[in-house]
N, CA, C and O atoms as a DFTB+ gen file, in Angstrom:
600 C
 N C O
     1  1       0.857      -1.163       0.000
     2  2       0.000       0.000       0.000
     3  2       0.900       1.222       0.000
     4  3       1.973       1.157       0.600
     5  1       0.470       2.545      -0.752
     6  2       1.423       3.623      -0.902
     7  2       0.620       4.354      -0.576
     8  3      -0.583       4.096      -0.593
     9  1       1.112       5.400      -0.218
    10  2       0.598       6.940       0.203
    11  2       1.245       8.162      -0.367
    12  3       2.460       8.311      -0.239
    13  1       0.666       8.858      -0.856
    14  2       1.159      10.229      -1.048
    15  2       0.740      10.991       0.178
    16  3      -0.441      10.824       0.481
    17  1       1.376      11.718       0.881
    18  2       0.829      12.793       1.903
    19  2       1.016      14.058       1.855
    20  3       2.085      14.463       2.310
    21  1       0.283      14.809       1.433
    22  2       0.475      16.256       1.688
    23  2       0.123      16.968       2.809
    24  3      -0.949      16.486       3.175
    25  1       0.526      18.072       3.734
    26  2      -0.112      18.709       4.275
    27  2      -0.374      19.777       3.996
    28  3       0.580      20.419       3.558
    29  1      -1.784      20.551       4.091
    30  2      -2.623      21.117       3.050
    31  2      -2.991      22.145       3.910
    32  3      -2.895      21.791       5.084
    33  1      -3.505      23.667       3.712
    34  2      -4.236      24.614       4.169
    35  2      -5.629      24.526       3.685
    36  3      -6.524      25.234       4.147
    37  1      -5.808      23.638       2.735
    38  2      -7.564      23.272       2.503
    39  2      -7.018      22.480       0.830
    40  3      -6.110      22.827       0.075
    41  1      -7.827      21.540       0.738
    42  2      -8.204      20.666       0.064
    43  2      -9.570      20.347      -0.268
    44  3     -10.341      20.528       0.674
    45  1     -10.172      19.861      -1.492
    46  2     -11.298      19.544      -2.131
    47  2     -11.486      18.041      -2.800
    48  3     -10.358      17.594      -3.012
    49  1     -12.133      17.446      -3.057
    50  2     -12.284      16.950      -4.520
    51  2     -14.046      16.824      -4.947
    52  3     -15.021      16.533      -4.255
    53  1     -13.924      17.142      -6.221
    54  2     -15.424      17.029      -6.947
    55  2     -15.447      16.142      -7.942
    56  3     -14.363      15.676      -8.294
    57  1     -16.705      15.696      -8.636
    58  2     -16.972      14.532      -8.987
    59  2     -18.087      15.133     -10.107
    60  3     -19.246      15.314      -9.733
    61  1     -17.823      15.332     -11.023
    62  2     -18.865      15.266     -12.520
    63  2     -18.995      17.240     -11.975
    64  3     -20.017      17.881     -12.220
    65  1     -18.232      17.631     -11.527
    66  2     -18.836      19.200     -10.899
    67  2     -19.183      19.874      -9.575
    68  3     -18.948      21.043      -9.270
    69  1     -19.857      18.821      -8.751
    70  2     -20.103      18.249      -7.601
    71  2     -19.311      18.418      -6.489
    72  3     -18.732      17.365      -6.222
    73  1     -19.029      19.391      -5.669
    74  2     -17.900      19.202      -4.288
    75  2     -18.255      17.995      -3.500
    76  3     -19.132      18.013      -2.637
    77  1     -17.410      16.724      -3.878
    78  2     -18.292      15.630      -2.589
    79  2     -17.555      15.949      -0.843
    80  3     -18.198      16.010       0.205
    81  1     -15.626      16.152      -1.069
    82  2     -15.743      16.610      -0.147
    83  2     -14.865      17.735       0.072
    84  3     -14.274      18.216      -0.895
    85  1     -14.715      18.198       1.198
    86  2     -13.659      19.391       1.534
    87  2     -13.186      19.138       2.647
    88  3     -13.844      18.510       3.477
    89  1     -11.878      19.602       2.901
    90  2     -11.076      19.945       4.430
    91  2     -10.278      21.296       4.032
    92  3     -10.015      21.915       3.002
    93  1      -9.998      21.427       5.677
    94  2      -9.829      22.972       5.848
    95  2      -7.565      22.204       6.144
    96  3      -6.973      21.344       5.492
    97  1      -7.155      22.894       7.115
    98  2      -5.999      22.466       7.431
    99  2      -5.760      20.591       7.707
   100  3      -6.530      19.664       7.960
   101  1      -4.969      20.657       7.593
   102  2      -4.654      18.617       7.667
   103  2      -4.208      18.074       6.810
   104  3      -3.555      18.923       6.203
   105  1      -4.085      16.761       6.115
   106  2      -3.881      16.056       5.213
   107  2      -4.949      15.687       4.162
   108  3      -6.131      15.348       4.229
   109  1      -4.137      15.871       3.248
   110  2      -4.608      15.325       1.921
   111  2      -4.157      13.768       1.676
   112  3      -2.963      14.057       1.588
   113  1      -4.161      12.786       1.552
   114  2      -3.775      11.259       1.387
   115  2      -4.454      10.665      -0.131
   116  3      -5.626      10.312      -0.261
   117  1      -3.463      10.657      -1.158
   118  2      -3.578       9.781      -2.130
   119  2      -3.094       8.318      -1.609
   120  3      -2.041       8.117      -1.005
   121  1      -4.080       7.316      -1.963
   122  2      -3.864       6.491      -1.609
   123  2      -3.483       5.025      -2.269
   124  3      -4.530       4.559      -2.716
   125  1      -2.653       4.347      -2.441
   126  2      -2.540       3.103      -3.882
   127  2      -2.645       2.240      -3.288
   128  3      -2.290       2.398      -2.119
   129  1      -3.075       1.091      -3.602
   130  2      -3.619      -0.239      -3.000
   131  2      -3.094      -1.479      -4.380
   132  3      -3.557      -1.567      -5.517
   133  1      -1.880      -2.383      -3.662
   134  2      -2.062      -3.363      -4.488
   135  2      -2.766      -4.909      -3.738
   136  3      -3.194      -4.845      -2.586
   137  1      -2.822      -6.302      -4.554
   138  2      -2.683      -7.383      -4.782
   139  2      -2.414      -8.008      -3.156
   140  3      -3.126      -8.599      -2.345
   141  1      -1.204      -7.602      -3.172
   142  2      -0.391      -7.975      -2.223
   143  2      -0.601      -7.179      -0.648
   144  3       0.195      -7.427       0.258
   145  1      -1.591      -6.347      -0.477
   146  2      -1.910      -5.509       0.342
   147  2      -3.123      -6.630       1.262
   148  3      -4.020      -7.346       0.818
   149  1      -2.596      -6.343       2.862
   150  2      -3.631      -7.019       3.875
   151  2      -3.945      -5.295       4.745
   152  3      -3.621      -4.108       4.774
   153  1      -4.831      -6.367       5.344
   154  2      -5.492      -5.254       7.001
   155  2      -3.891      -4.819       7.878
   156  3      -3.782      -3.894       8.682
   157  1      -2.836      -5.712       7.473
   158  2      -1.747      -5.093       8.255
   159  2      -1.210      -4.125       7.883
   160  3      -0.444      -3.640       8.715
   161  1      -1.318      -3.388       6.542
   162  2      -0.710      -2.622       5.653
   163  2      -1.600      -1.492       6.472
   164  3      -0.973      -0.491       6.818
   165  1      -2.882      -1.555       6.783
   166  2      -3.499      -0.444       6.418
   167  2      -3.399      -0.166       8.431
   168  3      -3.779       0.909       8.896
   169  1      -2.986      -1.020       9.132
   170  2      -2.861      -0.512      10.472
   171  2      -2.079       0.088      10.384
   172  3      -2.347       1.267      10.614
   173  1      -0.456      -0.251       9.972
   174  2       0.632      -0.008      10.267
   175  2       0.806       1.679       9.411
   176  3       1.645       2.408       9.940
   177  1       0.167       2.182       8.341
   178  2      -0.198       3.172       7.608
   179  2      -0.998       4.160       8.567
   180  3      -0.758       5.366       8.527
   181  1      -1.937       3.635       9.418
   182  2      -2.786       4.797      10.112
   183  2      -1.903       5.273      11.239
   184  3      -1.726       6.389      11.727
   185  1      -1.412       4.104      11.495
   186  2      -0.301       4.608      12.954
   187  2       1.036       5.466      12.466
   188  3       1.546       6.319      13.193
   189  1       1.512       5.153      11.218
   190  2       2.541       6.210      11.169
   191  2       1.928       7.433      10.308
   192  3       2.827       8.250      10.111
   193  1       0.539       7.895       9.649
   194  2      -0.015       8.621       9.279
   195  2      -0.360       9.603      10.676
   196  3      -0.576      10.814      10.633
   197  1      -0.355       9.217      11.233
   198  2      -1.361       9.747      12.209
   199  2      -0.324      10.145      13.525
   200  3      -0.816      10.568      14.571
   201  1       0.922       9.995      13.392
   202  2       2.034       9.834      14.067
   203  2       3.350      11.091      12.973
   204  3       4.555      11.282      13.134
   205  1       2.838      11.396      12.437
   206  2       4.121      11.779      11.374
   207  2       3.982      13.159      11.670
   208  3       2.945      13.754      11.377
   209  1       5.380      13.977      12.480
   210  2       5.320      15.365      13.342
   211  2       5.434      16.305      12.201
   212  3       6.652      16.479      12.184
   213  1       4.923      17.061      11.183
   214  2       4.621      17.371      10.010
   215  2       3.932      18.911       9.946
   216  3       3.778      19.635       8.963
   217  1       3.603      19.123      11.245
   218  2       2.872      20.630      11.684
   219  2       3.460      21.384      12.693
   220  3       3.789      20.811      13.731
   221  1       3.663      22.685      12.544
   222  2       4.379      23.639      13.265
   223  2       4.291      23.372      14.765
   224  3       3.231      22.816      15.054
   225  1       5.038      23.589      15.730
   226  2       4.692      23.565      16.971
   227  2       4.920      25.417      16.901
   228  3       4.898      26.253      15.998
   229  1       5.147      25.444      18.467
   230  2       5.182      27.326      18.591
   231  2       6.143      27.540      18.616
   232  3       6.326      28.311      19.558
   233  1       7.391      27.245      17.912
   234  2       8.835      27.655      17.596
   235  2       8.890      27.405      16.041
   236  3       9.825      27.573      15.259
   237  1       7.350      26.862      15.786
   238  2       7.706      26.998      14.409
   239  2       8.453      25.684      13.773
   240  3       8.563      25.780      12.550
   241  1       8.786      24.937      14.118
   242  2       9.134      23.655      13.852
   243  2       8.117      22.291      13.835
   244  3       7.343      21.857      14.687
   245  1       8.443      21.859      12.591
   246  2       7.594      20.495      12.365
   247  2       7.691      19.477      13.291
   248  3       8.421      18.499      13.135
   249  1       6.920      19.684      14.333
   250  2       7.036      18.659      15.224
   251  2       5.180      18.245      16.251
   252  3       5.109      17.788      17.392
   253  1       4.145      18.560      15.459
   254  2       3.229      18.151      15.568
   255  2       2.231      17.078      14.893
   256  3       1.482      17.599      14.066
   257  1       2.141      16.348      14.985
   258  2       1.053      15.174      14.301
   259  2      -0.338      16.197      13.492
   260  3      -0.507      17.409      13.362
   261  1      -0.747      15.573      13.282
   262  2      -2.363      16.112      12.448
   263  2      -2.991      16.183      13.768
   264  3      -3.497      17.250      14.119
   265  1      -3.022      14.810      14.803
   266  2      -3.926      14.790      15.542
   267  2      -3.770      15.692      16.975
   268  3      -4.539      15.598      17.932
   269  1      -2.661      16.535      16.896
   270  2      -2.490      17.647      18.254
   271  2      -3.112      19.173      17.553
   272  3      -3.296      20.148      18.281
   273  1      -3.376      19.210      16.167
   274  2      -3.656      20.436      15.971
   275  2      -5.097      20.486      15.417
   276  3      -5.643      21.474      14.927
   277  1      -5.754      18.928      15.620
   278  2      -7.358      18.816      15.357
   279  2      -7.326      19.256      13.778
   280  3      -8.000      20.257      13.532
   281  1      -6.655      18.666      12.697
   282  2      -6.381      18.769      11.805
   283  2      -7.574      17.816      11.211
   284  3      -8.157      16.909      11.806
   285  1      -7.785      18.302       9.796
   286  2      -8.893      16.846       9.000
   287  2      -8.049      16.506       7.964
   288  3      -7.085      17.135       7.527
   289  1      -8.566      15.314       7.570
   290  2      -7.840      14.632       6.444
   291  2      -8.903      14.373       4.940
   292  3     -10.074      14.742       5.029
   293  1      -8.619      14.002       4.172
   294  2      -9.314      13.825       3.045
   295  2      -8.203      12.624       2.167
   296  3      -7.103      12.694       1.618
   297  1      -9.146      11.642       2.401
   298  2      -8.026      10.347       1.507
   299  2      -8.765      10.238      -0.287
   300  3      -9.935      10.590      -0.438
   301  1      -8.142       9.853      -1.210
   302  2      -8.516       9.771      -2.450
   303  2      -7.817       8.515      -2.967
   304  3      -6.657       8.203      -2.697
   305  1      -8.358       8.078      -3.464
   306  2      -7.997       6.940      -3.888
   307  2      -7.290       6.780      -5.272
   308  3      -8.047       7.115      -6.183
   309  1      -5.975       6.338      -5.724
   310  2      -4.842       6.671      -6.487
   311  2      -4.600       5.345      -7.413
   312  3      -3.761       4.726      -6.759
   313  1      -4.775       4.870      -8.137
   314  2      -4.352       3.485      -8.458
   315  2      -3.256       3.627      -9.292
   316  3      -2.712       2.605      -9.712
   317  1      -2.783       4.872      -9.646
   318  2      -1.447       5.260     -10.562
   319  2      -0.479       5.311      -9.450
   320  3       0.666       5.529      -9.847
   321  1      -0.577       5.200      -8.424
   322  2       0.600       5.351      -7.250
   323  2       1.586       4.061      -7.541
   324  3       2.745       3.949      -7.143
   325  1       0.839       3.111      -8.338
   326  2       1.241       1.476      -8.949
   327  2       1.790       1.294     -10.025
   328  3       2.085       0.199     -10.506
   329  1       2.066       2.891     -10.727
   330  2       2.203       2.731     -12.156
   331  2       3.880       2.271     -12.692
   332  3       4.896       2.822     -12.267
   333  1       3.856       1.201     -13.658
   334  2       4.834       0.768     -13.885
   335  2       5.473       1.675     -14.993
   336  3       4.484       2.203     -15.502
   337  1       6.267       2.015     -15.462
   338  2       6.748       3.080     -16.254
   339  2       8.138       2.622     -16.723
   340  3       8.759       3.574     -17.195
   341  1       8.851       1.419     -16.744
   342  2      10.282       0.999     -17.111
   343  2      10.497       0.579     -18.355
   344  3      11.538       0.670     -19.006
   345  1       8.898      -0.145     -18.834
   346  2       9.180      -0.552     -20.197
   347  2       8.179       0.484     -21.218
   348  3       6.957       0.485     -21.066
   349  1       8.887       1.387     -22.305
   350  2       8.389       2.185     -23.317
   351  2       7.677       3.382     -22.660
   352  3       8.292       3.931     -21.746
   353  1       6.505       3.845     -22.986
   354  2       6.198       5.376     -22.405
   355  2       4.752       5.471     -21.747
   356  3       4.252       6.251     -20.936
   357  1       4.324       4.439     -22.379
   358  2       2.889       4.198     -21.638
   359  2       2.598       3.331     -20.273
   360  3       2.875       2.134     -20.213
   361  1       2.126       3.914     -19.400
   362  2       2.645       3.478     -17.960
   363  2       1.501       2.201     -17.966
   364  3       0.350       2.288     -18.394
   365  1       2.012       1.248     -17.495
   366  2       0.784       0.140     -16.842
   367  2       0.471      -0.084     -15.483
   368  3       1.368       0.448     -14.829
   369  1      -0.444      -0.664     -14.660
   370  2      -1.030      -0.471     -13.348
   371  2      -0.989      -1.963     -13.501
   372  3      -2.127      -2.135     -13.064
   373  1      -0.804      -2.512     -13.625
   374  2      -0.844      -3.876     -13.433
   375  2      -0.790      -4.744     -11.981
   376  3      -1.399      -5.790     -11.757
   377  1       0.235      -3.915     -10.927
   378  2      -0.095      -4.033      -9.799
   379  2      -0.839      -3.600      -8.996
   380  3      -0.903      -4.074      -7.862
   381  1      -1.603      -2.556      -9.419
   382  2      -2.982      -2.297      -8.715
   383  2      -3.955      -3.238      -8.576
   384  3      -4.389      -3.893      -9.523
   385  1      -4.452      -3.379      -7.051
   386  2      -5.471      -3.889      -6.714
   387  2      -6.486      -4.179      -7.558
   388  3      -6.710      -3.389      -8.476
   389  1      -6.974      -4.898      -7.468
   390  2      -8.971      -5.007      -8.625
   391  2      -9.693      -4.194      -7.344
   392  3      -9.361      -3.872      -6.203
   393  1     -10.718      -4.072      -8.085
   394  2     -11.873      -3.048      -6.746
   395  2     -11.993      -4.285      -5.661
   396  3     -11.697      -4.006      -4.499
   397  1     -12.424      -5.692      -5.975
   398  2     -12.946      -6.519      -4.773
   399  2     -12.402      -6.435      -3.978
   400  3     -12.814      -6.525      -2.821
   401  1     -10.754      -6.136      -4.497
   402  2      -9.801      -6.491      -3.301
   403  2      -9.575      -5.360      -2.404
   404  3      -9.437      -5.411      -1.181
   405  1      -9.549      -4.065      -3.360
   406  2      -9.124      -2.620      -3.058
   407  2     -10.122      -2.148      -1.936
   408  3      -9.942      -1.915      -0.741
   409  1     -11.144      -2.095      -2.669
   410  2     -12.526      -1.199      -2.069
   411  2     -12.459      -1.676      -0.801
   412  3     -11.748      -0.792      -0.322
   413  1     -12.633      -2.277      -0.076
   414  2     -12.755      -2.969       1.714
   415  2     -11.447      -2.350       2.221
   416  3     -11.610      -1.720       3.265
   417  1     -10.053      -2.369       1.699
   418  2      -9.049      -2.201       2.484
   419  2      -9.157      -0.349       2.715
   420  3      -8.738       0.319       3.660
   421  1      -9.902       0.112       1.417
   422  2      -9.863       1.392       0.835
   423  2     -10.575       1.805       2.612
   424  3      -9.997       2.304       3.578
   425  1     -11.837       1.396       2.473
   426  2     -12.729       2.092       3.179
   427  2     -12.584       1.339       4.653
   428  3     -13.463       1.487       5.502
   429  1     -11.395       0.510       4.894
   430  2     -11.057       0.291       6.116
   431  2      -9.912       1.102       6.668
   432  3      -9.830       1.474       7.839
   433  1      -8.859       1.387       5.516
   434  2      -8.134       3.060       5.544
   435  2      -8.932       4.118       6.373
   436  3      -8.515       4.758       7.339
   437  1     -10.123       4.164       5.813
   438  2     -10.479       5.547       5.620
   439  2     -11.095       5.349       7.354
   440  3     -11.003       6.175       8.263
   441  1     -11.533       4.386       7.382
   442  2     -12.057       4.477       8.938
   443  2     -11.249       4.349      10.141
   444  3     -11.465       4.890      11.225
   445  1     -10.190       3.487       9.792
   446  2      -9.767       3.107      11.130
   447  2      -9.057       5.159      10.973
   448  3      -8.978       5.777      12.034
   449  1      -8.730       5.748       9.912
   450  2      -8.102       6.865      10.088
   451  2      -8.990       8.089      10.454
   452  3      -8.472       9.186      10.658
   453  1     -10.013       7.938      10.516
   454  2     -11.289       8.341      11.185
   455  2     -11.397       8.456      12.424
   456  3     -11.804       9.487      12.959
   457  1     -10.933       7.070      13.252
   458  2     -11.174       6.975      14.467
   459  2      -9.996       6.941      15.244
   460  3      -9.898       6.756      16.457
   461  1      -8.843       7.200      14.145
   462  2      -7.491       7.744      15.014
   463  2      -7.194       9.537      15.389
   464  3      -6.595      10.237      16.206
   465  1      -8.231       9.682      13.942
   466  2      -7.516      11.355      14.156
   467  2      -8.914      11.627      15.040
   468  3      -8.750      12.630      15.735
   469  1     -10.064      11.111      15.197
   470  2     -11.045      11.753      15.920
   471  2     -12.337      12.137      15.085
   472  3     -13.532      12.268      15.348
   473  1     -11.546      12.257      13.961
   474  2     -12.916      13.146      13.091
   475  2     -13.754      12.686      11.675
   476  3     -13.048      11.839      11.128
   477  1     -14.301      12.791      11.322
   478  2     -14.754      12.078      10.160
   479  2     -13.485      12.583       8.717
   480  3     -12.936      13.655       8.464
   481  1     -13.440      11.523       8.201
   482  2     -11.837      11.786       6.884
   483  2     -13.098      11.868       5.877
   484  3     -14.240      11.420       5.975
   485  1     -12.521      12.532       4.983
   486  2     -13.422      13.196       3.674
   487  2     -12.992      12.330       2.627
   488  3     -11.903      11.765       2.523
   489  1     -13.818      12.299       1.988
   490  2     -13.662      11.117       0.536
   491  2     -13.672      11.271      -1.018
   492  3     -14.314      12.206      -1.498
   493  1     -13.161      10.618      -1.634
   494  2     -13.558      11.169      -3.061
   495  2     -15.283       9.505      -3.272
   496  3     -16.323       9.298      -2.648
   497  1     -14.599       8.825      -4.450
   498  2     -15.282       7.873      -4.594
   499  2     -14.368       7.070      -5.414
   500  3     -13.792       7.385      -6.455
   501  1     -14.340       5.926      -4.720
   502  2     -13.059       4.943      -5.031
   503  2     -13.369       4.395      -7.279
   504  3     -14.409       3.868      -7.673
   505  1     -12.689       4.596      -7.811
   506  2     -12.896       4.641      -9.117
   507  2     -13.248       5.327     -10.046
   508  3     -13.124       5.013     -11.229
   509  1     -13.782       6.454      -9.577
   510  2     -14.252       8.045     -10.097
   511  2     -13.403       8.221     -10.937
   512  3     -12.385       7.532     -11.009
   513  1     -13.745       9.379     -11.877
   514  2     -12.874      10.367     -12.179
   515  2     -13.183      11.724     -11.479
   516  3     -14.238      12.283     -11.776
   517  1     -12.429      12.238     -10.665
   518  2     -12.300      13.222      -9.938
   519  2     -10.836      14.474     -10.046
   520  3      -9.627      14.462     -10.274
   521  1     -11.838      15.364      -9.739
   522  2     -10.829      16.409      -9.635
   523  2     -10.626      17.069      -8.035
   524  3     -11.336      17.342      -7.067
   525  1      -9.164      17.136      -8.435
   526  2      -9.049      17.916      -6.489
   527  2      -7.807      18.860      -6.500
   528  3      -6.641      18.902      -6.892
   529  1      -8.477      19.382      -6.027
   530  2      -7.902      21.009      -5.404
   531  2      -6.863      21.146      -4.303
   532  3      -6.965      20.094      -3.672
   533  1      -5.948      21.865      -3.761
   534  2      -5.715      21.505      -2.748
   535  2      -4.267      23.154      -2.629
   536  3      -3.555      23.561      -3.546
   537  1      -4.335      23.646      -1.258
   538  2      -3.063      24.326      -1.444
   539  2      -2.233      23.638      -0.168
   540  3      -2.528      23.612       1.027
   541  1      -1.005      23.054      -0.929
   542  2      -0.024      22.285      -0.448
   543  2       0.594      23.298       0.451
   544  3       1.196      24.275       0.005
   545  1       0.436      23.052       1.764
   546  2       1.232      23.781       2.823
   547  2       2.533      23.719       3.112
   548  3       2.836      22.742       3.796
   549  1       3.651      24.644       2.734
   550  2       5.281      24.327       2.945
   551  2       5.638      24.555       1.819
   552  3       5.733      25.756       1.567
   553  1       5.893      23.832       0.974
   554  2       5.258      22.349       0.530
   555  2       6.035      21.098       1.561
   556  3       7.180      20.906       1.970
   557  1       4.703      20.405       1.700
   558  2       5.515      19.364       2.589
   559  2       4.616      18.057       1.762
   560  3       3.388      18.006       1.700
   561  1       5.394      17.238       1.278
   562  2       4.704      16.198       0.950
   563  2       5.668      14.880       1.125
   564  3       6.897      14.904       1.056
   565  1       4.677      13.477       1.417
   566  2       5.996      12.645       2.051
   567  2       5.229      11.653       1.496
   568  3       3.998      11.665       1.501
   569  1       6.315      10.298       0.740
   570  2       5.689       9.208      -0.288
   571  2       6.233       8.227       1.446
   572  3       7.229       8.291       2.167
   573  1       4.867       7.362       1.480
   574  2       5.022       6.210       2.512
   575  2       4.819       4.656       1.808
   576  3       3.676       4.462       1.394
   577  1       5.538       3.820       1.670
   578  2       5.040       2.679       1.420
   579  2       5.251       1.287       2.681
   580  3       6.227       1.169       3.422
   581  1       4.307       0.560       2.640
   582  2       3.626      -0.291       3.386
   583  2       4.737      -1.444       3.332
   584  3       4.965      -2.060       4.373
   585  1       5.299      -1.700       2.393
   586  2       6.938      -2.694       1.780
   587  2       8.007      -2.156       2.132
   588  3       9.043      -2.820       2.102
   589  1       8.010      -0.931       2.517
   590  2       9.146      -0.309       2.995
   591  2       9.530       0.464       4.242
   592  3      10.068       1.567       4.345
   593  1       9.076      -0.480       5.253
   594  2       9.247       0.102       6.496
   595  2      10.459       0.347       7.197
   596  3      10.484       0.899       8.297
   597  1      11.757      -0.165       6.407
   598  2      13.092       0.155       7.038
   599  2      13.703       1.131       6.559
   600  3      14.798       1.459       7.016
């Protein structure tokens, strides 16, 4: 499982036109899901999501979590986070999840990270085509993968 993380001063995504959701300060989370992805991927992801000191304290240094500054999150679901790109120019996903497998881990992401940061996490719709907005705070953005915990 991969993550893109941004931390954001407000974020969106809409759907055919549609705002489905919004957050104000917090994280933005693109999210990739392969094959090879269990329920352990997606614990071990909320705990260092939700753990990652990424917000100013009062000296001004990145040393606060999302969850000390009552921050919201908004996860989107990414299946190009998988994209293979080594052979010729057209990228393949081939290790992306199928939905049967994806969708449950997707929306077990989205909850257990729900009930870590406290607050309800904002959504796109897993397979959409969606557009999202977002002003990247810093810029601080940090790639996490679930295979690469050392």
């Amino acid at each position: 499982m991969r993550l893109l993380i941004q931390r954001v001063s407000r974020a969106s995504v809409s759907i055919s036109g549609e705002k489905k959701s919004a957050i104000g300060r917090g994280l933005l989370i693109f999210i990739g899901i392969e094959e090879a992805d269990t329920e352990d991927d997606v614990a071990w992801l909320v705990r260092k999501t939700t753990a990652l000191r990424i917000f100013d304290d009062e000296l001004g240094v990145m040393n606060r979590p999302v969850t000390d500054i009552g921050g919201n999150a908004l996860v989107i679901s990414q299946f190009t986070l998988f994209a293979s790109y080594k052979k010729g120019n057209r990228p393949s996903w081939f290790r992306a999840a199928r939905h049967e497998h994806a969708v449950p881990l997707y929306e077990q992401f989205c909850s257990a990270l729900s009930s870590a940061i406290g607050q309800t996490v904002g959504t796109g719709v897993f397979g959409a085509d969606m557009q999202v907005e977002l002003v990247n705070d810093g810029p601080v953005t940090i790639w996490m993968d679930s295979k690469n915990k050392e």
